[in-house]
Amino acid sequence: MAKLPAANSGSEHLLLPFAFAGHVTAWEPLGRHLEIGPRAFALTVSVSVTGLAPGVHVTVGGYVERPVDSGARWIVTRLLLG
């Protein structure tokens, strides 16, 4: 498993690990933007996207970045098809 950057009480970001599964409802390869149901994810460049398409069942994992001044960002660092 990839090591997450440490977050401390003085940090601007809080990073929390996640895993999520479901069917892809939207996939934008240029922006590496993925949606599973109502949830939106950003894929890191190291994640292979071969076979990724709307309707495909996936399991994703990564971390949630919660900047103090904006909404949460779900960053995918692992993706499994099927």
PDB file of N, CA, C and O in Angstrom:
ATOM      1  N   MET A   1       0.842  -1.169   0.000  1.00  0.00           N
ATOM      2  CA  MET A   1       0.000   0.000   0.000  1.00  0.00           C
ATOM      3  C   MET A   1       0.887   1.232   0.000  1.00  0.00           C
ATOM      4  O   MET A   1       1.880   1.295   0.697  1.00  0.00           O
ATOM      5  N   ALA A   2       0.493   2.235  -0.758  1.00  0.00           N
ATOM      6  CA  ALA A   2       1.258   3.480  -0.821  1.00  0.00           C
ATOM      7  C   ALA A   2       1.196   4.194   0.514  1.00  0.00           C
ATOM      8  O   ALA A   2       0.172   4.194   1.186  1.00  0.00           O
ATOM      9  N   LYS A   3       2.294   4.785   0.893  1.00  0.00           N
ATOM     10  CA  LYS A   3       2.351   5.528   2.143  1.00  0.00           C
ATOM     11  C   LYS A   3       1.766   6.912   1.926  1.00  0.00           C
ATOM     12  O   LYS A   3       2.097   7.589   0.962  1.00  0.00           O
ATOM     13  N   LEU A   4       0.881   7.329   2.821  1.00  0.00           N
ATOM     14  CA  LEU A   4       0.249   8.630   2.723  1.00  0.00           C
ATOM     15  C   LEU A   4       1.086   9.669   3.440  1.00  0.00           C
ATOM     16  O   LEU A   4       1.711   9.385   4.455  1.00  0.00           O
ATOM     17  N   PRO A   5       1.088  10.899   2.935  1.00  0.00           N
ATOM     18  CA  PRO A   5       1.788  11.961   3.640  1.00  0.00           C
ATOM     19  C   PRO A   5       1.186  12.146   5.028  1.00  0.00           C
ATOM     20  O   PRO A   5      -0.022  12.045   5.201  1.00  0.00           O
ATOM     21  N   ALA A   6       2.020  12.404   5.999  1.00  0.00           N
ATOM     22  CA  ALA A   6       1.547  12.593   7.370  1.00  0.00           C
ATOM     23  C   ALA A   6       0.791  13.904   7.484  1.00  0.00           C
ATOM     24  O   ALA A   6       1.112  14.893   6.844  1.00  0.00           O
ATOM     25  N   ALA A   7      -0.245  13.899   8.300  1.00  0.00           N
ATOM     26  CA  ALA A   7      -0.998  15.114   8.575  1.00  0.00           C
ATOM     27  C   ALA A   7      -0.918  15.372  10.073  1.00  0.00           C
ATOM     28  O   ALA A   7      -1.015  14.449  10.870  1.00  0.00           O
ATOM     29  N   ASN A   8      -0.740  16.605  10.444  1.00  0.00           N
ATOM     30  CA  ASN A   8      -0.718  16.933  11.858  1.00  0.00           C
ATOM     31  C   ASN A   8      -1.693  18.064  12.124  1.00  0.00           C
ATOM     32  O   ASN A   8      -2.280  18.618  11.207  1.00  0.00           O
ATOM     33  N   SER A   9      -1.860  18.428  13.375  1.00  0.00           N
ATOM     34  CA  SER A   9      -2.872  19.419  13.736  1.00  0.00           C
ATOM     35  C   SER A   9      -2.592  20.784  13.121  1.00  0.00           C
ATOM     36  O   SER A   9      -3.492  21.582  12.943  1.00  0.00           O
ATOM     37  N   GLY A  10      -1.333  21.077  12.770  1.00  0.00           N
ATOM     38  CA  GLY A  10      -1.004  22.346  12.152  1.00  0.00           C
ATOM     39  C   GLY A  10      -1.097  22.312  10.642  1.00  0.00           C
ATOM     40  O   GLY A  10      -0.868  23.295   9.971  1.00  0.00           O
ATOM     41  N   SER A  11      -1.433  21.163  10.083  1.00  0.00           N
ATOM     42  CA  SER A  11      -1.475  20.972   8.635  1.00  0.00           C
ATOM     43  C   SER A  11      -2.710  21.629   8.028  1.00  0.00           C
ATOM     44  O   SER A  11      -3.746  21.750   8.661  1.00  0.00           O
ATOM     45  N   GLU A  12      -2.605  22.036   6.738  1.00  0.00           N
ATOM     46  CA  GLU A  12      -3.760  22.576   6.026  1.00  0.00           C
ATOM     47  C   GLU A  12      -4.632  21.471   5.462  1.00  0.00           C
ATOM     48  O   GLU A  12      -5.731  21.728   5.021  1.00  0.00           O
ATOM     49  N   HIS A  13      -4.144  20.236   5.439  1.00  0.00           N
ATOM     50  CA  HIS A  13      -4.874  19.129   4.846  1.00  0.00           C
ATOM     51  C   HIS A  13      -4.985  17.974   5.841  1.00  0.00           C
ATOM     52  O   HIS A  13      -4.080  17.742   6.628  1.00  0.00           O
ATOM     53  N   LEU A  14      -6.086  17.265   5.757  1.00  0.00           N
ATOM     54  CA  LEU A  14      -6.273  16.040   6.516  1.00  0.00           C
ATOM     55  C   LEU A  14      -6.474  14.936   5.491  1.00  0.00           C
ATOM     56  O   LEU A  14      -7.363  15.023   4.646  1.00  0.00           O
ATOM     57  N   LEU A  15      -5.625  13.917   5.499  1.00  0.00           N
ATOM     58  CA  LEU A  15      -5.708  12.828   4.532  1.00  0.00           C
ATOM     59  C   LEU A  15      -6.267  11.583   5.210  1.00  0.00           C
ATOM     60  O   LEU A  15      -5.743  11.141   6.222  1.00  0.00           O
ATOM     61  N   LEU A  16      -7.319  11.032   4.630  1.00  0.00           N
ATOM     62  CA  LEU A  16      -7.963   9.845   5.164  1.00  0.00           C
ATOM     63  C   LEU A  16      -8.029   8.781   4.075  1.00  0.00           C
ATOM     64  O   LEU A  16      -8.449   9.075   2.959  1.00  0.00           O
ATOM     65  N   PRO A  17      -7.633   7.531   4.370  1.00  0.00           N
ATOM     66  CA  PRO A  17      -7.709   6.481   3.357  1.00  0.00           C
ATOM     67  C   PRO A  17      -9.168   6.092   3.086  1.00  0.00           C
ATOM     68  O   PRO A  17     -10.042   6.251   3.942  1.00  0.00           O
ATOM     69  N   PHE A  18      -9.420   5.581   1.869  1.00  0.00           N
ATOM     70  CA  PHE A  18     -10.759   5.101   1.537  1.00  0.00           C
ATOM     71  C   PHE A  18     -10.665   3.937   0.554  1.00  0.00           C
ATOM     72  O   PHE A  18      -9.665   3.751  -0.136  1.00  0.00           O
ATOM     73  N   ALA A  19     -11.736   3.165   0.497  1.00  0.00           N
ATOM     74  CA  ALA A  19     -11.965   2.152  -0.543  1.00  0.00           C
ATOM     75  C   ALA A  19     -13.435   2.273  -0.907  1.00  0.00           C
ATOM     76  O   ALA A  19     -14.284   2.507  -0.039  1.00  0.00           O
ATOM     77  N   PHE A  20     -13.745   2.131  -2.206  1.00  0.00           N
ATOM     78  CA  PHE A  20     -15.109   2.330  -2.684  1.00  0.00           C
ATOM     79  C   PHE A  20     -15.320   1.445  -3.905  1.00  0.00           C
ATOM     80  O   PHE A  20     -14.402   1.283  -4.711  1.00  0.00           O
ATOM     81  N   ALA A  21     -16.506   0.883  -4.054  1.00  0.00           N
ATOM     82  CA  ALA A  21     -16.799   0.029  -5.209  1.00  0.00           C
ATOM     83  C   ALA A  21     -18.147   0.415  -5.804  1.00  0.00           C
ATOM     84  O   ALA A  21     -19.041   0.868  -5.091  1.00  0.00           O
ATOM     85  N   GLY A  22     -18.269   0.223  -7.119  1.00  0.00           N
ATOM     86  CA  GLY A  22     -19.518   0.496  -7.801  1.00  0.00           C
ATOM     87  C   GLY A  22     -19.310   0.539  -9.298  1.00  0.00           C
ATOM     88  O   GLY A  22     -18.226   0.236  -9.796  1.00  0.00           O
ATOM     89  N   HIS A  23     -20.374   0.899 -10.012  1.00  0.00           N
ATOM     90  CA  HIS A  23     -20.311   0.996 -11.464  1.00  0.00           C
ATOM     91  C   HIS A  23     -19.980   2.429 -11.876  1.00  0.00           C
ATOM     92  O   HIS A  23     -20.531   3.387 -11.328  1.00  0.00           O
ATOM     93  N   VAL A  24     -19.097   2.562 -12.846  1.00  0.00           N
ATOM     94  CA  VAL A  24     -18.693   3.863 -13.350  1.00  0.00           C
ATOM     95  C   VAL A  24     -19.892   4.519 -14.030  1.00  0.00           C
ATOM     96  O   VAL A  24     -20.517   3.928 -14.908  1.00  0.00           O
ATOM     97  N   THR A  25     -20.203   5.736 -13.614  1.00  0.00           N
ATOM     98  CA  THR A  25     -21.293   6.478 -14.253  1.00  0.00           C
ATOM     99  C   THR A  25     -20.753   7.542 -15.206  1.00  0.00           C
ATOM    100  O   THR A  25     -21.466   7.968 -16.107  1.00  0.00           O
ATOM    101  N   ALA A  26     -19.501   7.968 -14.999  1.00  0.00           N
ATOM    102  CA  ALA A  26     -18.871   8.938 -15.910  1.00  0.00           C
ATOM    103  C   ALA A  26     -17.360   8.771 -15.839  1.00  0.00           C
ATOM    104  O   ALA A  26     -16.805   8.528 -14.771  1.00  0.00           O
ATOM    105  N   TRP A  27     -16.711   8.889 -17.018  1.00  0.00           N
ATOM    106  CA  TRP A  27     -15.251   8.796 -17.086  1.00  0.00           C
ATOM    107  C   TRP A  27     -14.755   9.817 -18.081  1.00  0.00           C
ATOM    108  O   TRP A  27     -15.161   9.822 -19.244  1.00  0.00           O
ATOM    109  N   GLU A  28     -13.887  10.731 -17.630  1.00  0.00           N
ATOM    110  CA  GLU A  28     -13.285  11.760 -18.471  1.00  0.00           C
ATOM    111  C   GLU A  28     -11.778  11.516 -18.481  1.00  0.00           C
ATOM    112  O   GLU A  28     -11.076  11.873 -17.529  1.00  0.00           O
ATOM    113  N   PRO A  29     -11.258  10.847 -19.532  1.00  0.00           N
ATOM    114  CA  PRO A  29      -9.846  10.474 -19.542  1.00  0.00           C
ATOM    115  C   PRO A  29      -8.867  11.651 -19.574  1.00  0.00           C
ATOM    116  O   PRO A  29      -7.811  11.571 -18.947  1.00  0.00           O
ATOM    117  N   LEU A  30      -9.190  12.731 -20.254  1.00  0.00           N
ATOM    118  CA  LEU A  30      -8.257  13.860 -20.326  1.00  0.00           C
ATOM    119  C   LEU A  30      -8.030  14.496 -18.962  1.00  0.00           C
ATOM    120  O   LEU A  30      -6.904  14.819 -18.596  1.00  0.00           O
ATOM    121  N   GLY A  31      -9.091  14.672 -18.214  1.00  0.00           N
ATOM    122  CA  GLY A  31      -8.970  15.254 -16.885  1.00  0.00           C
ATOM    123  C   GLY A  31      -8.783  14.211 -15.797  1.00  0.00           C
ATOM    124  O   GLY A  31      -8.627  14.556 -14.632  1.00  0.00           O
ATOM    125  N   ARG A  32      -8.814  12.905 -16.204  1.00  0.00           N
ATOM    126  CA  ARG A  32      -8.708  11.777 -15.268  1.00  0.00           C
ATOM    127  C   ARG A  32      -9.741  11.920 -14.151  1.00  0.00           C
ATOM    128  O   ARG A  32      -9.468  11.743 -12.977  1.00  0.00           O
ATOM    129  N   HIS A  33     -10.975  12.251 -14.550  1.00  0.00           N
ATOM    130  CA  HIS A  33     -12.105  12.448 -13.645  1.00  0.00           C
ATOM    131  C   HIS A  33     -13.042  11.249 -13.769  1.00  0.00           C
ATOM    132  O   HIS A  33     -13.483  10.915 -14.864  1.00  0.00           O
ATOM    133  N   LEU A  34     -13.337  10.626 -12.651  1.00  0.00           N
ATOM    134  CA  LEU A  34     -14.169   9.425 -12.599  1.00  0.00           C
ATOM    135  C   LEU A  34     -15.331   9.678 -11.660  1.00  0.00           C
ATOM    136  O   LEU A  34     -15.153  10.288 -10.609  1.00  0.00           O
ATOM    137  N   GLU A  35     -16.505   9.199 -12.062  1.00  0.00           N
ATOM    138  CA  GLU A  35     -17.658   9.257 -11.164  1.00  0.00           C
ATOM    139  C   GLU A  35     -18.228   7.862 -11.004  1.00  0.00           C
ATOM    140  O   GLU A  35     -18.348   7.096 -11.970  1.00  0.00           O
ATOM    141  N   ILE A  36     -18.547   7.532  -9.762  1.00  0.00           N
ATOM    142  CA  ILE A  36     -19.229   6.279  -9.413  1.00  0.00           C
ATOM    143  C   ILE A  36     -20.462   6.717  -8.644  1.00  0.00           C
ATOM    144  O   ILE A  36     -20.347   7.202  -7.514  1.00  0.00           O
ATOM    145  N   GLY A  37     -21.631   6.588  -9.301  1.00  0.00           N
ATOM    146  CA  GLY A  37     -22.836   7.150  -8.710  1.00  0.00           C
ATOM    147  C   GLY A  37     -22.649   8.649  -8.536  1.00  0.00           C
ATOM    148  O   GLY A  37     -22.115   9.318  -9.417  1.00  0.00           O
ATOM    149  N   PRO A  38     -23.019   9.191  -7.384  1.00  0.00           N
ATOM    150  CA  PRO A  38     -22.892  10.637  -7.170  1.00  0.00           C
ATOM    151  C   PRO A  38     -21.496  11.080  -6.724  1.00  0.00           C
ATOM    152  O   PRO A  38     -21.224  12.267  -6.630  1.00  0.00           O
ATOM    153  N   ARG A  39     -20.599  10.137  -6.482  1.00  0.00           N
ATOM    154  CA  ARG A  39     -19.273  10.468  -5.953  1.00  0.00           C
ATOM    155  C   ARG A  39     -18.268  10.706  -7.074  1.00  0.00           C
ATOM    156  O   ARG A  39     -18.183   9.919  -8.008  1.00  0.00           O
ATOM    157  N   ALA A  40     -17.483  11.786  -6.963  1.00  0.00           N
ATOM    158  CA  ALA A  40     -16.482  12.142  -7.972  1.00  0.00           C
ATOM    159  C   ALA A  40     -15.082  11.854  -7.438  1.00  0.00           C
ATOM    160  O   ALA A  40     -14.799  12.081  -6.260  1.00  0.00           O
ATOM    161  N   PHE A  41     -14.212  11.349  -8.325  1.00  0.00           N
ATOM    162  CA  PHE A  41     -12.843  10.985  -7.966  1.00  0.00           C
ATOM    163  C   PHE A  41     -11.872  11.567  -8.989  1.00  0.00           C
ATOM    164  O   PHE A  41     -12.202  11.701 -10.154  1.00  0.00           O
ATOM    165  N   ALA A  42     -10.661  11.839  -8.530  1.00  0.00           N
ATOM    166  CA  ALA A  42      -9.558  12.238  -9.415  1.00  0.00           C
ATOM    167  C   ALA A  42      -8.540  11.097  -9.385  1.00  0.00           C
ATOM    168  O   ALA A  42      -8.190  10.607  -8.308  1.00  0.00           O
ATOM    169  N   LEU A  43      -8.089  10.634 -10.561  1.00  0.00           N
ATOM    170  CA  LEU A  43      -7.113   9.544 -10.627  1.00  0.00           C
ATOM    171  C   LEU A  43      -5.706  10.102 -10.771  1.00  0.00           C
ATOM    172  O   LEU A  43      -5.474  10.989 -11.589  1.00  0.00           O
ATOM    173  N   THR A  44      -4.774   9.566  -9.985  1.00  0.00           N
ATOM    174  CA  THR A  44      -3.380   9.965 -10.127  1.00  0.00           C
ATOM    175  C   THR A  44      -2.858   9.423 -11.455  1.00  0.00           C
ATOM    176  O   THR A  44      -3.407   8.468 -12.009  1.00  0.00           O
ATOM    177  N   VAL A  45      -1.789  10.011 -11.967  1.00  0.00           N
ATOM    178  CA  VAL A  45      -1.243   9.600 -13.257  1.00  0.00           C
ATOM    179  C   VAL A  45      -0.663   8.186 -13.217  1.00  0.00           C
ATOM    180  O   VAL A  45      -0.523   7.550 -14.259  1.00  0.00           O
ATOM    181  N   SER A  46      -0.346   7.664 -12.049  1.00  0.00           N
ATOM    182  CA  SER A  46       0.219   6.321 -11.940  1.00  0.00           C
ATOM    183  C   SER A  46      -0.835   5.215 -12.053  1.00  0.00           C
ATOM    184  O   SER A  46      -0.491   4.051 -12.188  1.00  0.00           O
ATOM    185  N   VAL A  47      -2.120   5.559 -12.028  1.00  0.00           N
ATOM    186  CA  VAL A  47      -3.199   4.574 -12.097  1.00  0.00           C
ATOM    187  C   VAL A  47      -3.495   4.227 -13.559  1.00  0.00           C
ATOM    188  O   VAL A  47      -3.797   5.116 -14.362  1.00  0.00           O
ATOM    189  N   SER A  48      -3.419   2.933 -13.888  1.00  0.00           N
ATOM    190  CA  SER A  48      -3.750   2.479 -15.241  1.00  0.00           C
ATOM    191  C   SER A  48      -5.252   2.596 -15.457  1.00  0.00           C
ATOM    192  O   SER A  48      -6.046   2.206 -14.596  1.00  0.00           O
ATOM    193  N   VAL A  49      -5.639   3.124 -16.616  1.00  0.00           N
ATOM    194  CA  VAL A  49      -7.054   3.313 -16.925  1.00  0.00           C
ATOM    195  C   VAL A  49      -7.506   2.419 -18.083  1.00  0.00           C
ATOM    196  O   VAL A  49      -8.612   2.607 -18.612  1.00  0.00           O
ATOM    197  N   THR A  50      -6.706   1.440 -18.450  1.00  0.00           N
ATOM    198  CA  THR A  50      -7.061   0.517 -19.525  1.00  0.00           C
ATOM    199  C   THR A  50      -8.347  -0.219 -19.173  1.00  0.00           C
ATOM    200  O   THR A  50      -8.458  -0.806 -18.097  1.00  0.00           O
ATOM    201  N   GLY A  51      -9.326  -0.155 -20.051  1.00  0.00           N
ATOM    202  CA  GLY A  51     -10.598  -0.838 -19.851  1.00  0.00           C
ATOM    203  C   GLY A  51     -11.617  -0.036 -19.064  1.00  0.00           C
ATOM    204  O   GLY A  51     -12.749  -0.473 -18.888  1.00  0.00           O
ATOM    205  N   LEU A  52     -11.257   1.130 -18.600  1.00  0.00           N
ATOM    206  CA  LEU A  52     -12.174   1.956 -17.822  1.00  0.00           C
ATOM    207  C   LEU A  52     -13.191   2.617 -18.750  1.00  0.00           C
ATOM    208  O   LEU A  52     -12.825   3.212 -19.767  1.00  0.00           O
ATOM    209  N   ALA A  53     -14.475   2.475 -18.428  1.00  0.00           N
ATOM    210  CA  ALA A  53     -15.556   3.032 -19.249  1.00  0.00           C
ATOM    211  C   ALA A  53     -16.829   3.073 -18.409  1.00  0.00           C
ATOM    212  O   ALA A  53     -16.952   2.329 -17.427  1.00  0.00           O
ATOM    213  N   PRO A  54     -17.779   3.922 -18.788  1.00  0.00           N
ATOM    214  CA  PRO A  54     -19.061   3.929 -18.091  1.00  0.00           C
ATOM    215  C   PRO A  54     -19.693   2.535 -18.099  1.00  0.00           C
ATOM    216  O   PRO A  54     -19.628   1.816 -19.093  1.00  0.00           O
ATOM    217  N   GLY A  55     -20.265   2.153 -16.968  1.00  0.00           N
ATOM    218  CA  GLY A  55     -20.916   0.855 -16.825  1.00  0.00           C
ATOM    219  C   GLY A  55     -20.037  -0.233 -16.250  1.00  0.00           C
ATOM    220  O   GLY A  55     -20.536  -1.241 -15.758  1.00  0.00           O
ATOM    221  N   VAL A  56     -18.722  -0.057 -16.297  1.00  0.00           N
ATOM    222  CA  VAL A  56     -17.784  -1.054 -15.779  1.00  0.00           C
ATOM    223  C   VAL A  56     -17.792  -1.002 -14.252  1.00  0.00           C
ATOM    224  O   VAL A  56     -17.807   0.075 -13.650  1.00  0.00           O
ATOM    225  N   HIS A  57     -17.775  -2.169 -13.609  1.00  0.00           N
ATOM    226  CA  HIS A  57     -17.686  -2.230 -12.145  1.00  0.00           C
ATOM    227  C   HIS A  57     -16.230  -2.084 -11.738  1.00  0.00           C
ATOM    228  O   HIS A  57     -15.355  -2.742 -12.297  1.00  0.00           O
ATOM    229  N   VAL A  58     -15.973  -1.199 -10.772  1.00  0.00           N
ATOM    230  CA  VAL A  58     -14.610  -0.953 -10.299  1.00  0.00           C
ATOM    231  C   VAL A  58     -14.576  -0.919  -8.775  1.00  0.00           C
ATOM    232  O   VAL A  58     -15.590  -0.670  -8.117  1.00  0.00           O
ATOM    233  N   THR A  59     -13.400  -1.179  -8.260  1.00  0.00           N
ATOM    234  CA  THR A  59     -13.096  -0.924  -6.855  1.00  0.00           C
ATOM    235  C   THR A  59     -11.919   0.040  -6.861  1.00  0.00           C
ATOM    236  O   THR A  59     -10.924  -0.203  -7.540  1.00  0.00           O
ATOM    237  N   VAL A  60     -12.068   1.149  -6.149  1.00  0.00           N
ATOM    238  CA  VAL A  60     -11.021   2.158  -6.106  1.00  0.00           C
ATOM    239  C   VAL A  60     -10.581   2.367  -4.663  1.00  0.00           C
ATOM    240  O   VAL A  60     -11.336   2.137  -3.723  1.00  0.00           O
ATOM    241  N   GLY A  61      -9.346   2.778  -4.515  1.00  0.00           N
ATOM    242  CA  GLY A  61      -8.818   3.093  -3.198  1.00  0.00           C
ATOM    243  C   GLY A  61      -7.865   4.258  -3.317  1.00  0.00           C
ATOM    244  O   GLY A  61      -7.323   4.541  -4.382  1.00  0.00           O
ATOM    245  N   GLY A  62      -7.676   4.938  -2.224  1.00  0.00           N
ATOM    246  CA  GLY A  62      -6.776   6.076  -2.225  1.00  0.00           C
ATOM    247  C   GLY A  62      -6.934   6.858  -0.951  1.00  0.00           C
ATOM    248  O   GLY A  62      -7.060   6.283   0.126  1.00  0.00           O
ATOM    249  N   TYR A  63      -6.969   8.175  -1.096  1.00  0.00           N
ATOM    250  CA  TYR A  63      -7.116   9.010   0.084  1.00  0.00           C
ATOM    251  C   TYR A  63      -8.029  10.195  -0.210  1.00  0.00           C
ATOM    252  O   TYR A  63      -8.175  10.623  -1.340  1.00  0.00           O
ATOM    253  N   VAL A  64      -8.662  10.659   0.854  1.00  0.00           N
ATOM    254  CA  VAL A  64      -9.517  11.838   0.775  1.00  0.00           C
ATOM    255  C   VAL A  64      -8.706  13.000   1.310  1.00  0.00           C
ATOM    256  O   VAL A  64      -8.166  12.948   2.411  1.00  0.00           O
ATOM    257  N   GLU A  65      -8.591  14.033   0.508  1.00  0.00           N
ATOM    258  CA  GLU A  65      -7.888  15.240   0.903  1.00  0.00           C
ATOM    259  C   GLU A  65      -8.946  16.279   1.259  1.00  0.00           C
ATOM    260  O   GLU A  65      -9.825  16.561   0.447  1.00  0.00           O
ATOM    261  N   ARG A  66      -8.860  16.806   2.433  1.00  0.00           N
ATOM    262  CA  ARG A  66      -9.854  17.785   2.883  1.00  0.00           C
ATOM    263  C   ARG A  66      -9.192  19.127   3.185  1.00  0.00           C
ATOM    264  O   ARG A  66      -8.864  19.409   4.328  1.00  0.00           O
ATOM    265  N   PRO A  67      -9.023  19.961   2.176  1.00  0.00           N
ATOM    266  CA  PRO A  67      -8.455  21.284   2.445  1.00  0.00           C
ATOM    267  C   PRO A  67      -9.359  22.072   3.384  1.00  0.00           C
ATOM    268  O   PRO A  67     -10.576  21.940   3.334  1.00  0.00           O
ATOM    269  N   VAL A  68      -8.765  22.866   4.210  1.00  0.00           N
ATOM    270  CA  VAL A  68      -9.498  23.654   5.195  1.00  0.00           C
ATOM    271  C   VAL A  68     -10.492  24.603   4.517  1.00  0.00           C
ATOM    272  O   VAL A  68     -11.602  24.795   4.995  1.00  0.00           O
ATOM    273  N   ASP A  69     -10.120  25.157   3.361  1.00  0.00           N
ATOM    274  CA  ASP A  69     -10.937  26.194   2.746  1.00  0.00           C
ATOM    275  C   ASP A  69     -11.827  25.728   1.593  1.00  0.00           C
ATOM    276  O   ASP A  69     -12.393  26.525   0.889  1.00  0.00           O
ATOM    277  N   SER A  70     -11.946  24.409   1.372  1.00  0.00           N
ATOM    278  CA  SER A  70     -12.824  23.935   0.290  1.00  0.00           C
ATOM    279  C   SER A  70     -13.307  22.519   0.585  1.00  0.00           C
ATOM    280  O   SER A  70     -12.957  21.929   1.597  1.00  0.00           O
ATOM    281  N   GLY A  71     -14.078  21.944  -0.343  1.00  0.00           N
ATOM    282  CA  GLY A  71     -14.641  20.611  -0.160  1.00  0.00           C
ATOM    283  C   GLY A  71     -13.612  19.503  -0.300  1.00  0.00           C
ATOM    284  O   GLY A  71     -12.481  19.714  -0.721  1.00  0.00           O
ATOM    285  N   ALA A  72     -14.018  18.325   0.062  1.00  0.00           N
ATOM    286  CA  ALA A  72     -13.136  17.154   0.007  1.00  0.00           C
ATOM    287  C   ALA A  72     -12.813  16.771  -1.432  1.00  0.00           C
ATOM    288  O   ALA A  72     -13.628  16.947  -2.329  1.00  0.00           O
ATOM    289  N   ARG A  73     -11.594  16.263  -1.653  1.00  0.00           N
ATOM    290  CA  ARG A  73     -11.176  15.711  -2.953  1.00  0.00           C
ATOM    291  C   ARG A  73     -10.822  14.254  -2.728  1.00  0.00           C
ATOM    292  O   ARG A  73     -10.014  13.930  -1.853  1.00  0.00           O
ATOM    293  N   TRP A  74     -11.426  13.359  -3.514  1.00  0.00           N
ATOM    294  CA  TRP A  74     -11.172  11.926  -3.425  1.00  0.00           C
ATOM    295  C   TRP A  74     -10.127  11.574  -4.482  1.00  0.00           C
ATOM    296  O   TRP A  74     -10.399  11.660  -5.676  1.00  0.00           O
ATOM    297  N   ILE A  75      -8.921  11.189  -4.061  1.00  0.00           N
ATOM    298  CA  ILE A  75      -7.798  10.931  -4.945  1.00  0.00           C
ATOM    299  C   ILE A  75      -7.589   9.420  -5.041  1.00  0.00           C
ATOM    300  O   ILE A  75      -7.307   8.749  -4.035  1.00  0.00           O
ATOM    301  N   VAL A  76      -7.720   8.860  -6.240  1.00  0.00           N
ATOM    302  CA  VAL A  76      -7.571   7.416  -6.468  1.00  0.00           C
ATOM    303  C   VAL A  76      -6.111   7.091  -6.764  1.00  0.00           C
ATOM    304  O   VAL A  76      -5.520   7.650  -7.681  1.00  0.00           O
ATOM    305  N   THR A  77      -5.569   6.151  -5.977  1.00  0.00           N
ATOM    306  CA  THR A  77      -4.200   5.682  -6.194  1.00  0.00           C
ATOM    307  C   THR A  77      -4.179   4.205  -6.590  1.00  0.00           C
ATOM    308  O   THR A  77      -3.144   3.699  -7.012  1.00  0.00           O
ATOM    309  N   ARG A  78      -5.342   3.516  -6.470  1.00  0.00           N
ATOM    310  CA  ARG A  78      -5.464   2.109  -6.865  1.00  0.00           C
ATOM    311  C   ARG A  78      -6.825   1.894  -7.513  1.00  0.00           C
ATOM    312  O   ARG A  78      -7.825   2.436  -7.046  1.00  0.00           O
ATOM    313  N   LEU A  79      -6.862   1.121  -8.596  1.00  0.00           N
ATOM    314  CA  LEU A  79      -8.112   0.850  -9.295  1.00  0.00           C
ATOM    315  C   LEU A  79      -8.104  -0.601  -9.772  1.00  0.00           C
ATOM    316  O   LEU A  79      -7.123  -1.055 -10.380  1.00  0.00           O
ATOM    317  N   LEU A  80      -9.176  -1.321  -9.478  1.00  0.00           N
ATOM    318  CA  LEU A  80      -9.355  -2.700  -9.947  1.00  0.00           C
ATOM    319  C   LEU A  80     -10.638  -2.774 -10.757  1.00  0.00           C
ATOM    320  O   LEU A  80     -11.684  -2.299 -10.307  1.00  0.00           O
ATOM    321  N   LEU A  81     -10.584  -3.357 -11.943  1.00  0.00           N
ATOM    322  CA  LEU A  81     -11.776  -3.562 -12.766  1.00  0.00           C
ATOM    323  C   LEU A  81     -12.426  -4.876 -12.398  1.00  0.00           C
ATOM    324  O   LEU A  81     -11.737  -5.863 -12.122  1.00  0.00           O
ATOM    325  N   GLY A  82     -13.765  -4.901 -12.447  1.00  0.00           N
ATOM    326  CA  GLY A  82     -14.491  -6.153 -12.221  1.00  0.00           C
ATOM    327  C   GLY A  82     -15.022  -6.328 -10.844  1.00  0.00           C
ATOM    328  O   GLY A  82     -14.894  -5.642  -9.940  1.00  0.00           O
TER     329      GLY A  82
END
